Amino acid sequence: MTRNQLATCDLDFSPLFRSMIGFDRLASMLDAQPAAYPPYNIEKTGEDSYQISMAVAGFGQDDLDINVENGTLIVRGQKKETSKDDGKTYLHRGIATRAFEQRFQLADHVEVKDARIEHGMLNVDLVREIPERLKPRKIAVKQGLLDALVQGGAREALNPTKAA
């Protein structure tokens, strides 16, 4: 293929992104949005499992709020007010503690399984669980009653010793 043919190639890769990542419209949303605070990674950890990791240094367990509303994972961080007179004198404050809200549109059948904070990282585990009724299944083809009788009669005609 030449460069011009590739440029005019009109292929829809959205089903590929959905099956690889598990999030609808995720690739285009990530490309369209500016850098987010706090920074985060989305990792595929298994066949149907994913992990969102967010750098939340300076935030504690009580400062974070995680909810799922209408298929959207919402992670909010709000540093609890500390006394201005906590006895500390800062020469430089470089650890960001500003409030934030991150939203992630979850694909169908993706559930939040766990959330934990470790070493300044918030890890949210997600699993895609497709209900049994939506999974592909094989349907056995049975022989009709009339066909079974016809074939049974044909066997008896070919084997008269069983009939006697």
mmCIF file of C-alpha atoms in Angstrom:
data_model
loop_
_atom_site.group_PDB
_atom_site.id
_atom_site.type_symbol
_atom_site.label_atom_id
_atom_site.label_comp_id
_atom_site.label_asym_id
_atom_site.label_seq_id
_atom_site.Cartn_x
_atom_site.Cartn_y
_atom_site.Cartn_z
ATOM 1 C CA MET A 1 0.000 0.000 0.000
ATOM 2 C CA THR A 2 1.246 3.442 -0.841
ATOM 3 C CA ARG A 3 1.178 6.355 1.575
ATOM 4 C CA ASN A 4 -1.749 7.922 -0.324
ATOM 5 C CA GLN A 5 -3.724 4.689 -0.118
ATOM 6 C CA LEU A 6 -3.115 4.545 3.632
ATOM 7 C CA ALA A 7 -4.182 8.163 4.047
ATOM 8 C CA THR A 8 -7.488 7.502 2.290
ATOM 9 C CA CYS A 9 -8.029 4.162 4.018
ATOM 10 C CA ASP A 10 -11.321 4.449 5.901
ATOM 11 C CA LEU A 11 -11.297 1.759 8.588
ATOM 12 C CA ASP A 12 -13.214 1.810 11.868
ATOM 13 C CA PHE A 13 -10.908 0.660 14.666
ATOM 14 C CA SER A 14 -13.342 1.410 17.516
ATOM 15 C CA PRO A 15 -14.430 -2.264 17.970
ATOM 16 C CA LEU A 16 -10.762 -3.209 18.294
ATOM 17 C CA PHE A 17 -10.183 -0.617 21.030
ATOM 18 C CA ARG A 18 -13.311 -1.701 22.910
ATOM 19 C CA SER A 19 -12.288 -5.359 22.905
ATOM 20 C CA MET A 20 -8.685 -4.614 23.844
ATOM 21 C CA ILE A 21 -9.282 -2.123 26.615
ATOM 22 C CA GLY A 22 -12.835 -2.725 27.788
ATOM 23 C CA PHE A 23 -13.809 0.934 27.885
ATOM 24 C CA ASP A 24 -16.110 2.473 25.275
ATOM 25 C CA ARG A 25 -14.625 5.396 23.406
ATOM 26 C CA LEU A 26 -11.611 5.373 25.732
ATOM 27 C CA ALA A 27 -8.931 5.873 23.105
ATOM 28 C CA SER A 28 -10.596 8.891 21.524
ATOM 29 C CA MET A 29 -11.440 10.373 24.927
ATOM 30 C CA LEU A 30 -7.830 10.093 26.077
ATOM 31 C CA ASP A 31 -6.565 11.742 22.897
ATOM 32 C CA ALA A 32 -9.094 14.578 23.166
ATOM 33 C CA GLN A 33 -8.506 15.485 26.817
ATOM 34 C CA PRO A 34 -5.630 17.587 28.126
ATOM 35 C CA ALA A 35 -3.267 16.223 30.768
ATOM 36 C CA ALA A 36 -5.286 15.291 33.829
ATOM 37 C CA TYR A 37 -4.639 15.749 37.512
ATOM 38 C CA PRO A 38 -3.803 13.505 39.154
ATOM 39 C CA PRO A 39 -1.961 11.455 36.543
ATOM 40 C CA TYR A 40 -3.246 7.918 36.015
ATOM 41 C CA ASN A 41 -2.620 4.696 34.102
ATOM 42 C CA ILE A 42 -5.131 2.168 32.812
ATOM 43 C CA GLU A 43 -3.680 -1.324 32.571
ATOM 44 C CA LYS A 44 -5.116 -4.571 31.236
ATOM 45 C CA THR A 45 -4.112 -7.120 33.892
ATOM 46 C CA GLY A 46 -5.853 -10.211 32.513
ATOM 47 C CA GLU A 47 -8.309 -11.511 29.934
ATOM 48 C CA ASP A 48 -11.221 -9.610 31.512
ATOM 49 C CA SER A 49 -9.541 -7.558 34.239
ATOM 50 C CA TYR A 50 -8.175 -4.029 34.347
ATOM 51 C CA GLN A 51 -6.560 -1.687 36.853
ATOM 52 C CA ILE A 52 -6.660 2.086 37.088
ATOM 53 C CA SER A 53 -3.686 3.477 39.022
ATOM 54 C CA MET A 54 -3.728 7.123 40.130
ATOM 55 C CA ALA A 55 -0.858 9.050 41.713
ATOM 56 C CA VAL A 56 -2.477 10.505 44.841
ATOM 57 C CA ALA A 57 0.555 11.282 47.018
ATOM 58 C CA GLY A 58 -0.494 13.465 49.927
ATOM 59 C CA PHE A 59 -4.047 12.096 50.032
ATOM 60 C CA GLY A 60 -5.124 9.586 52.652
ATOM 61 C CA GLN A 61 -7.879 6.987 52.641
ATOM 62 C CA ASP A 62 -10.333 9.448 54.224
ATOM 63 C CA ASP A 63 -9.571 12.095 51.582
ATOM 64 C CA LEU A 64 -10.760 9.925 48.668
ATOM 65 C CA ASP A 65 -14.296 9.130 47.529
ATOM 66 C CA ILE A 66 -15.019 6.495 44.861
ATOM 67 C CA ASN A 67 -18.491 5.977 43.363
ATOM 68 C CA VAL A 68 -20.096 4.351 40.342
ATOM 69 C CA GLU A 69 -23.060 6.252 38.920
ATOM 70 C CA ASN A 70 -24.846 5.294 35.681
ATOM 71 C CA GLY A 71 -21.888 3.323 34.330
ATOM 72 C CA THR A 72 -19.352 6.013 35.229
ATOM 73 C CA LEU A 73 -16.581 5.517 37.784
ATOM 74 C CA ILE A 74 -16.059 8.782 39.669
ATOM 75 C CA VAL A 75 -12.937 9.290 41.791
ATOM 76 C CA ARG A 76 -12.873 12.433 43.937
ATOM 77 C CA GLY A 77 -10.118 13.704 46.177
ATOM 78 C CA GLN A 78 -10.503 16.470 48.743
ATOM 79 C CA LYS A 79 -7.790 17.020 51.305
ATOM 80 C CA LYS A 80 -9.342 17.404 54.738
ATOM 81 C CA GLU A 81 -8.715 20.787 56.283
ATOM 82 C CA THR A 82 -5.880 20.727 58.759
ATOM 83 C CA SER A 83 -5.300 23.297 61.393
ATOM 84 C CA LYS A 84 -3.237 26.219 60.121
ATOM 85 C CA ASP A 85 -1.343 26.053 63.373
ATOM 86 C CA ASP A 86 -0.208 22.435 63.080
ATOM 87 C CA GLY A 87 3.274 23.326 64.238
ATOM 88 C CA LYS A 88 4.910 22.757 60.837
ATOM 89 C CA THR A 89 6.828 25.397 58.963
ATOM 90 C CA TYR A 90 7.103 24.617 55.257
ATOM 91 C CA LEU A 91 9.986 26.049 53.269
ATOM 92 C CA HIS A 92 8.493 24.548 50.092
ATOM 93 C CA ARG A 93 5.199 22.724 49.450
ATOM 94 C CA GLY A 94 5.552 20.715 46.259
ATOM 95 C CA ILE A 95 3.099 17.906 46.953
ATOM 96 C CA ALA A 96 -0.166 18.879 45.318
ATOM 97 C CA THR A 97 -3.188 18.562 47.557
ATOM 98 C CA ARG A 98 -5.755 20.398 45.450
ATOM 99 C CA ALA A 99 -9.174 18.842 45.063
ATOM 100 C CA PHE A 100 -9.803 16.729 41.969
ATOM 101 C CA GLU A 101 -12.454 14.674 40.223
ATOM 102 C CA GLN A 102 -11.739 12.050 37.568
ATOM 103 C CA ARG A 103 -14.474 10.274 35.589
ATOM 104 C CA PHE A 104 -14.092 7.016 33.694
ATOM 105 C CA GLN A 105 -16.865 5.725 31.418
ATOM 106 C CA LEU A 106 -17.102 1.976 32.050
ATOM 107 C CA ALA A 107 -17.943 -0.454 29.263
ATOM 108 C CA ASP A 108 -20.956 -2.733 29.593
ATOM 109 C CA HIS A 109 -20.606 -5.401 32.297
ATOM 110 C CA VAL A 110 -17.447 -3.867 33.836
ATOM 111 C CA GLU A 111 -17.633 -3.824 37.640
ATOM 112 C CA VAL A 112 -15.384 -2.249 40.270
ATOM 113 C CA LYS A 113 -14.008 -5.065 42.434
ATOM 114 C CA ASP A 114 -11.554 -3.348 44.772
ATOM 115 C CA ALA A 115 -9.898 -0.028 45.583
ATOM 116 C CA ARG A 116 -6.828 0.407 47.752
ATOM 117 C CA ILE A 117 -4.164 3.003 48.393
ATOM 118 C CA GLU A 118 -0.526 1.856 48.515
ATOM 119 C CA HIS A 119 2.633 3.980 48.531
ATOM 120 C CA GLY A 120 0.808 7.084 47.270
ATOM 121 C CA MET A 121 -0.974 5.192 44.481
ATOM 122 C CA LEU A 122 -4.713 4.547 44.353
ATOM 123 C CA ASN A 123 -5.371 1.236 42.592
ATOM 124 C CA VAL A 124 -8.899 0.477 41.396
ATOM 125 C CA ASP A 125 -9.452 -3.077 40.134
ATOM 126 C CA LEU A 126 -12.092 -3.651 37.460
ATOM 127 C CA VAL A 127 -13.482 -6.905 36.069
ATOM 128 C CA ARG A 128 -15.623 -7.502 33.008
ATOM 129 C CA GLU A 129 -18.231 -10.117 33.926
ATOM 130 C CA ILE A 130 -20.530 -11.022 31.053
ATOM 131 C CA PRO A 131 -23.791 -12.598 32.289
ATOM 132 C CA GLU A 132 -24.355 -16.234 31.324
ATOM 133 C CA ARG A 133 -27.431 -15.340 29.278
ATOM 134 C CA LEU A 134 -25.288 -13.102 27.034
ATOM 135 C CA LYS A 135 -22.410 -15.537 26.511
ATOM 136 C CA PRO A 136 -22.338 -17.568 23.288
ATOM 137 C CA ARG A 137 -23.660 -21.097 23.692
ATOM 138 C CA LYS A 138 -24.101 -24.115 21.456
ATOM 139 C CA ILE A 139 -27.601 -25.355 20.744
ATOM 140 C CA ALA A 140 -27.928 -29.094 20.117
ATOM 141 C CA VAL A 141 -29.865 -30.069 17.001
ATOM 142 C CA LYS A 142 -32.296 -32.898 17.746
ATOM 143 C CA GLN A 143 -33.925 -35.253 15.313
ATOM 144 C CA GLY A 144 -37.635 -34.718 14.735
ATOM 145 C CA LEU A 145 -40.108 -37.427 15.873
ATOM 146 C CA LEU A 146 -41.277 -38.261 12.338
ATOM 147 C CA ASP A 147 -37.697 -38.670 11.083
ATOM 148 C CA ALA A 148 -36.884 -40.923 14.057
ATOM 149 C CA LEU A 149 -39.910 -43.140 13.313
ATOM 150 C CA VAL A 150 -39.037 -43.345 9.615
ATOM 151 C CA GLN A 151 -35.425 -44.233 10.374
ATOM 152 C CA GLY A 152 -36.513 -46.722 13.036
ATOM 153 C CA GLY A 153 -38.897 -48.396 10.547
ATOM 154 C CA ALA A 154 -36.135 -48.536 7.948
ATOM 155 C CA ARG A 155 -33.859 -50.286 10.436
ATOM 156 C CA GLU A 156 -36.522 -52.882 11.216
ATOM 157 C CA ALA A 157 -37.046 -53.538 7.502
ATOM 158 C CA LEU A 158 -33.310 -54.053 7.024
ATOM 159 C CA ASN A 159 -33.012 -56.277 10.122
ATOM 160 C CA PRO A 160 -36.083 -58.607 10.189
ATOM 161 C CA THR A 161 -34.641 -60.867 12.942
ATOM 162 C CA LYS A 162 -35.237 -58.177 15.579
ATOM 163 C CA ALA A 163 -38.862 -57.760 14.482
ATOM 164 C CA ALA A 164 -39.618 -61.500 14.899
#
